[in-house]
Amino acid sequence: MLRENKFLTLLDLQDCGLGPVGLCEVCNALEVNTTLTSLDLSRNTFDDKSIASLDSTFDDQSIASLVQLLSNNQTLESVELFGCRLDDDAICSLATGLQHCKLKKLNLRYNIFTAKGVTELSNVLKNHPTLTHVYVQLPDGLCWPYTAVP
């Protein structure tokens, strides 16, 4: 359905218990979609352990499928990953996909990555031609909204 849909521009899957397998399926279907401009995956966890576990590690395949989606989809402009428990490894992998995406907005607030993840994001943002708004919740509770200056 998602692969062939010609009318859907916004897909809101926030807080639906998507998990790593669900993320892979959604990303694979959307990789060739040519109408979707906004994807909200907020408050889903893509790790391979219990949501209650504080030391959860991310399923490499699910993050890889998200990276592939961001690298290949040419119409996606906004992705919400608010509260998905993305750690430094997930953010570093995600930064790879951001290098070739057409996104304009990325929300990464309320995840569990540290300065290492912020550094990786900063490196990508230095020369990114389309990504103008990135939202990050820093550990001290302050937001870091990145807005490109024309």
PDB file of C-alpha atoms in Angstrom:
ATOM      1  CA  MET A   1       0.000   0.000   0.000  1.00  0.00           C
ATOM      2  CA  LEU A   2       2.642   2.588   1.009  1.00  0.00           C
ATOM      3  CA  ARG A   3       4.901   1.688  -1.882  1.00  0.00           C
ATOM      4  CA  GLU A   4       2.297   2.444  -4.570  1.00  0.00           C
ATOM      5  CA  ASN A   5       0.249   5.161  -2.857  1.00  0.00           C
ATOM      6  CA  LYS A   6       0.077   8.295  -5.026  1.00  0.00           C
ATOM      7  CA  PHE A   7      -1.829  10.577  -2.634  1.00  0.00           C
ATOM      8  CA  LEU A   8      -0.423  10.193   0.888  1.00  0.00           C
ATOM      9  CA  THR A   9       1.736  13.173   1.918  1.00  0.00           C
ATOM     10  CA  LEU A  10       1.805  12.707   5.717  1.00  0.00           C
ATOM     11  CA  LEU A  11       2.209   9.451   7.624  1.00  0.00           C
ATOM     12  CA  ASP A  12       1.767   9.732  11.399  1.00  0.00           C
ATOM     13  CA  LEU A  13       2.875   6.546  13.169  1.00  0.00           C
ATOM     14  CA  GLN A  14       3.735   8.130  16.501  1.00  0.00           C
ATOM     15  CA  ASP A  15       3.405   6.042  19.654  1.00  0.00           C
ATOM     16  CA  CYS A  16       2.108   2.931  17.885  1.00  0.00           C
ATOM     17  CA  GLY A  17       4.643   0.371  19.154  1.00  0.00           C
ATOM     18  CA  LEU A  18       6.317   0.077  15.767  1.00  0.00           C
ATOM     19  CA  GLY A  19       9.515  -1.647  16.977  1.00  0.00           C
ATOM     20  CA  PRO A  20      12.523  -2.659  14.856  1.00  0.00           C
ATOM     21  CA  VAL A  21      10.641  -5.010  12.502  1.00  0.00           C
ATOM     22  CA  GLY A  22       7.875  -2.469  11.908  1.00  0.00           C
ATOM     23  CA  LEU A  23      10.418   0.265  11.209  1.00  0.00           C
ATOM     24  CA  CYS A  24      12.145  -1.931   8.607  1.00  0.00           C
ATOM     25  CA  GLU A  25       8.848  -2.665   6.881  1.00  0.00           C
ATOM     26  CA  VAL A  26       7.748   0.982   6.808  1.00  0.00           C
ATOM     27  CA  CYS A  27      11.132   2.204   5.577  1.00  0.00           C
ATOM     28  CA  ASN A  28      11.337  -0.434   2.847  1.00  0.00           C
ATOM     29  CA  ALA A  29       7.857   0.487   1.618  1.00  0.00           C
ATOM     30  CA  LEU A  30       8.546   4.219   1.649  1.00  0.00           C
ATOM     31  CA  GLU A  31      11.938   4.062  -0.025  1.00  0.00           C
ATOM     32  CA  VAL A  32      10.340   4.355  -3.473  1.00  0.00           C
ATOM     33  CA  ASN A  33       7.261   6.375  -2.474  1.00  0.00           C
ATOM     34  CA  THR A  34       7.118   9.630  -4.429  1.00  0.00           C
ATOM     35  CA  THR A  35       4.390  11.572  -2.597  1.00  0.00           C
ATOM     36  CA  LEU A  36       5.135  11.373   1.139  1.00  0.00           C
ATOM     37  CA  THR A  37       6.686  14.586   2.472  1.00  0.00           C
ATOM     38  CA  SER A  38       6.264  14.124   6.229  1.00  0.00           C
ATOM     39  CA  LEU A  39       6.879  11.061   8.417  1.00  0.00           C
ATOM     40  CA  ASP A  40       6.267  10.983  12.171  1.00  0.00           C
ATOM     41  CA  LEU A  41       7.811   8.019  13.999  1.00  0.00           C
ATOM     42  CA  SER A  42       7.856   9.734  17.402  1.00  0.00           C
ATOM     43  CA  ARG A  43       7.652   7.750  20.634  1.00  0.00           C
ATOM     44  CA  ASN A  44       8.406   4.397  19.009  1.00  0.00           C
ATOM     45  CA  THR A  45      11.447   2.445  20.112  1.00  0.00           C
ATOM     46  CA  PHE A  46      13.575   0.639  17.583  1.00  0.00           C
ATOM     47  CA  ASP A  47      15.790  -1.280  19.983  1.00  0.00           C
ATOM     48  CA  ASP A  48      15.952  -5.040  20.330  1.00  0.00           C
ATOM     49  CA  LYS A  49      15.328  -5.141  24.076  1.00  0.00           C
ATOM     50  CA  SER A  50      12.453  -4.240  26.331  1.00  0.00           C
ATOM     51  CA  ILE A  51      11.300  -0.626  26.327  1.00  0.00           C
ATOM     52  CA  ALA A  52      11.784  -0.635  30.089  1.00  0.00           C
ATOM     53  CA  SER A  53      15.484  -1.454  29.743  1.00  0.00           C
ATOM     54  CA  LEU A  54      17.681   1.598  30.180  1.00  0.00           C
ATOM     55  CA  ASP A  55      20.682  -0.043  28.524  1.00  0.00           C
ATOM     56  CA  SER A  56      18.851  -0.957  25.324  1.00  0.00           C
ATOM     57  CA  THR A  57      20.842  -1.272  22.136  1.00  0.00           C
ATOM     58  CA  PHE A  58      19.455  -0.506  18.739  1.00  0.00           C
ATOM     59  CA  ASP A  59      18.749  -3.106  16.168  1.00  0.00           C
ATOM     60  CA  ASP A  60      21.312  -2.387  13.449  1.00  0.00           C
ATOM     61  CA  GLN A  61      18.978  -3.511  10.686  1.00  0.00           C
ATOM     62  CA  SER A  62      16.156  -1.147  11.695  1.00  0.00           C
ATOM     63  CA  ILE A  63      18.448   1.885  11.872  1.00  0.00           C
ATOM     64  CA  ALA A  64      20.099   0.809   8.596  1.00  0.00           C
ATOM     65  CA  SER A  65      16.678   0.733   6.922  1.00  0.00           C
ATOM     66  CA  LEU A  66      15.968   4.255   8.200  1.00  0.00           C
ATOM     67  CA  VAL A  67      19.356   5.430   6.888  1.00  0.00           C
ATOM     68  CA  GLN A  68      18.597   3.850   3.513  1.00  0.00           C
ATOM     69  CA  LEU A  69      15.187   5.535   3.402  1.00  0.00           C
ATOM     70  CA  LEU A  70      16.708   8.938   4.148  1.00  0.00           C
ATOM     71  CA  SER A  71      19.427   8.405   1.547  1.00  0.00           C
ATOM     72  CA  ASN A  72      17.125   7.239  -1.255  1.00  0.00           C
ATOM     73  CA  ASN A  73      13.745   8.925  -0.823  1.00  0.00           C
ATOM     74  CA  GLN A  74      13.717  12.201  -2.763  1.00  0.00           C
ATOM     75  CA  THR A  75      10.386  13.653  -1.552  1.00  0.00           C
ATOM     76  CA  LEU A  76      10.575  13.310   2.243  1.00  0.00           C
ATOM     77  CA  GLU A  77      11.008  16.784   3.788  1.00  0.00           C
ATOM     78  CA  SER A  78      10.227  16.260   7.468  1.00  0.00           C
ATOM     79  CA  VAL A  79      10.961  13.385   9.858  1.00  0.00           C
ATOM     80  CA  GLU A  80       9.948  13.303  13.517  1.00  0.00           C
ATOM     81  CA  LEU A  81      11.997  10.944  15.724  1.00  0.00           C
ATOM     82  CA  PHE A  82      10.974  12.581  19.003  1.00  0.00           C
ATOM     83  CA  GLY A  83      11.407  10.268  22.017  1.00  0.00           C
ATOM     84  CA  CYS A  84      12.573   7.162  20.134  1.00  0.00           C
ATOM     85  CA  ARG A  85      15.431   6.440  22.571  1.00  0.00           C
ATOM     86  CA  LEU A  86      18.043   6.946  19.857  1.00  0.00           C
ATOM     87  CA  ASP A  87      21.537   6.557  21.330  1.00  0.00           C
ATOM     88  CA  ASP A  88      24.933   7.704  20.024  1.00  0.00           C
ATOM     89  CA  ASP A  89      25.355   4.682  17.748  1.00  0.00           C
ATOM     90  CA  ALA A  90      21.927   5.233  16.192  1.00  0.00           C
ATOM     91  CA  ILE A  91      22.577   8.966  15.706  1.00  0.00           C
ATOM     92  CA  CYS A  92      26.011   8.338  14.160  1.00  0.00           C
ATOM     93  CA  SER A  93      24.411   5.904  11.695  1.00  0.00           C
ATOM     94  CA  LEU A  94      21.579   8.326  11.041  1.00  0.00           C
ATOM     95  CA  ALA A  95      24.069  11.109  10.306  1.00  0.00           C
ATOM     96  CA  THR A  96      25.394   8.995   7.435  1.00  0.00           C
ATOM     97  CA  GLY A  97      21.939   8.914   5.841  1.00  0.00           C
ATOM     98  CA  LEU A  98      21.454  12.629   6.369  1.00  0.00           C
ATOM     99  CA  GLN A  99      24.395  13.424   4.114  1.00  0.00           C
ATOM    100  CA  HIS A 100      22.398  12.539   1.002  1.00  0.00           C
ATOM    101  CA  CYS A 101      18.811  13.275   2.019  1.00  0.00           C
ATOM    102  CA  LYS A 102      16.479  16.074   0.921  1.00  0.00           C
ATOM    103  CA  LEU A 103      15.065  16.689   4.407  1.00  0.00           C
ATOM    104  CA  LYS A 104      14.302  20.217   5.538  1.00  0.00           C
ATOM    105  CA  LYS A 105      13.263  19.385   9.122  1.00  0.00           C
ATOM    106  CA  LEU A 106      14.421  16.720  11.602  1.00  0.00           C
ATOM    107  CA  ASN A 107      13.163  16.461  15.183  1.00  0.00           C
ATOM    108  CA  LEU A 108      15.443  14.457  17.492  1.00  0.00           C
ATOM    109  CA  ARG A 109      14.240  15.827  20.842  1.00  0.00           C
ATOM    110  CA  TYR A 110      14.015  13.582  23.890  1.00  0.00           C
ATOM    111  CA  ASN A 111      16.396  10.852  22.789  1.00  0.00           C
ATOM    112  CA  ILE A 112      19.321   9.452  24.774  1.00  0.00           C
ATOM    113  CA  PHE A 113      22.347  10.418  22.702  1.00  0.00           C
ATOM    114  CA  THR A 114      25.156  12.542  24.099  1.00  0.00           C
ATOM    115  CA  ALA A 115      27.687  15.104  22.885  1.00  0.00           C
ATOM    116  CA  LYS A 116      29.133  12.446  20.574  1.00  0.00           C
ATOM    117  CA  GLY A 117      25.839  12.288  18.649  1.00  0.00           C
ATOM    118  CA  VAL A 118      25.534  16.079  18.597  1.00  0.00           C
ATOM    119  CA  THR A 119      29.057  16.315  17.163  1.00  0.00           C
ATOM    120  CA  GLU A 120      28.187  13.877  14.358  1.00  0.00           C
ATOM    121  CA  LEU A 121      25.042  15.855  13.560  1.00  0.00           C
ATOM    122  CA  SER A 122      26.980  19.111  13.561  1.00  0.00           C
ATOM    123  CA  ASN A 123      29.488  17.729  11.093  1.00  0.00           C
ATOM    124  CA  VAL A 124      26.692  16.810   8.674  1.00  0.00           C
ATOM    125  CA  LEU A 125      24.899  20.139   9.101  1.00  0.00           C
ATOM    126  CA  LYS A 126      27.940  22.222   8.184  1.00  0.00           C
ATOM    127  CA  ASN A 127      27.414  21.662   4.468  1.00  0.00           C
ATOM    128  CA  HIS A 128      23.917  20.249   4.173  1.00  0.00           C
ATOM    129  CA  PRO A 129      22.052  21.969   1.302  1.00  0.00           C
ATOM    130  CA  THR A 130      18.433  21.410   2.424  1.00  0.00           C
ATOM    131  CA  LEU A 131      18.289  20.562   6.148  1.00  0.00           C
ATOM    132  CA  THR A 132      17.395  23.891   7.741  1.00  0.00           C
ATOM    133  CA  HIS A 133      15.690  22.856  11.006  1.00  0.00           C
ATOM    134  CA  VAL A 134      17.055  20.267  13.429  1.00  0.00           C
ATOM    135  CA  TYR A 135      15.706  19.982  16.961  1.00  0.00           C
ATOM    136  CA  VAL A 136      17.754  18.310  19.698  1.00  0.00           C
ATOM    137  CA  GLN A 137      17.060  18.071  23.425  1.00  0.00           C
ATOM    138  CA  LEU A 138      20.409  18.397  25.182  1.00  0.00           C
ATOM    139  CA  PRO A 139      21.074  16.540  28.462  1.00  0.00           C
ATOM    140  CA  ASP A 140      20.714  19.688  30.577  1.00  0.00           C
ATOM    141  CA  GLY A 141      17.186  20.197  29.248  1.00  0.00           C
ATOM    142  CA  LEU A 142      18.015  23.024  26.865  1.00  0.00           C
ATOM    143  CA  CYS A 143      16.871  22.725  23.279  1.00  0.00           C
ATOM    144  CA  TRP A 144      19.295  23.163  20.420  1.00  0.00           C
ATOM    145  CA  PRO A 145      17.240  24.207  17.407  1.00  0.00           C
ATOM    146  CA  TYR A 146      19.521  24.497  14.413  1.00  0.00           C
ATOM    147  CA  THR A 147      18.224  26.916  11.812  1.00  0.00           C
ATOM    148  CA  ALA A 148      20.306  27.609   8.744  1.00  0.00           C
ATOM    149  CA  VAL A 149      20.936  31.252   8.011  1.00  0.00           C
ATOM    150  CA  PRO A 150      20.572  32.091   4.295  1.00  0.00           C
TER     151      PRO A 150
END
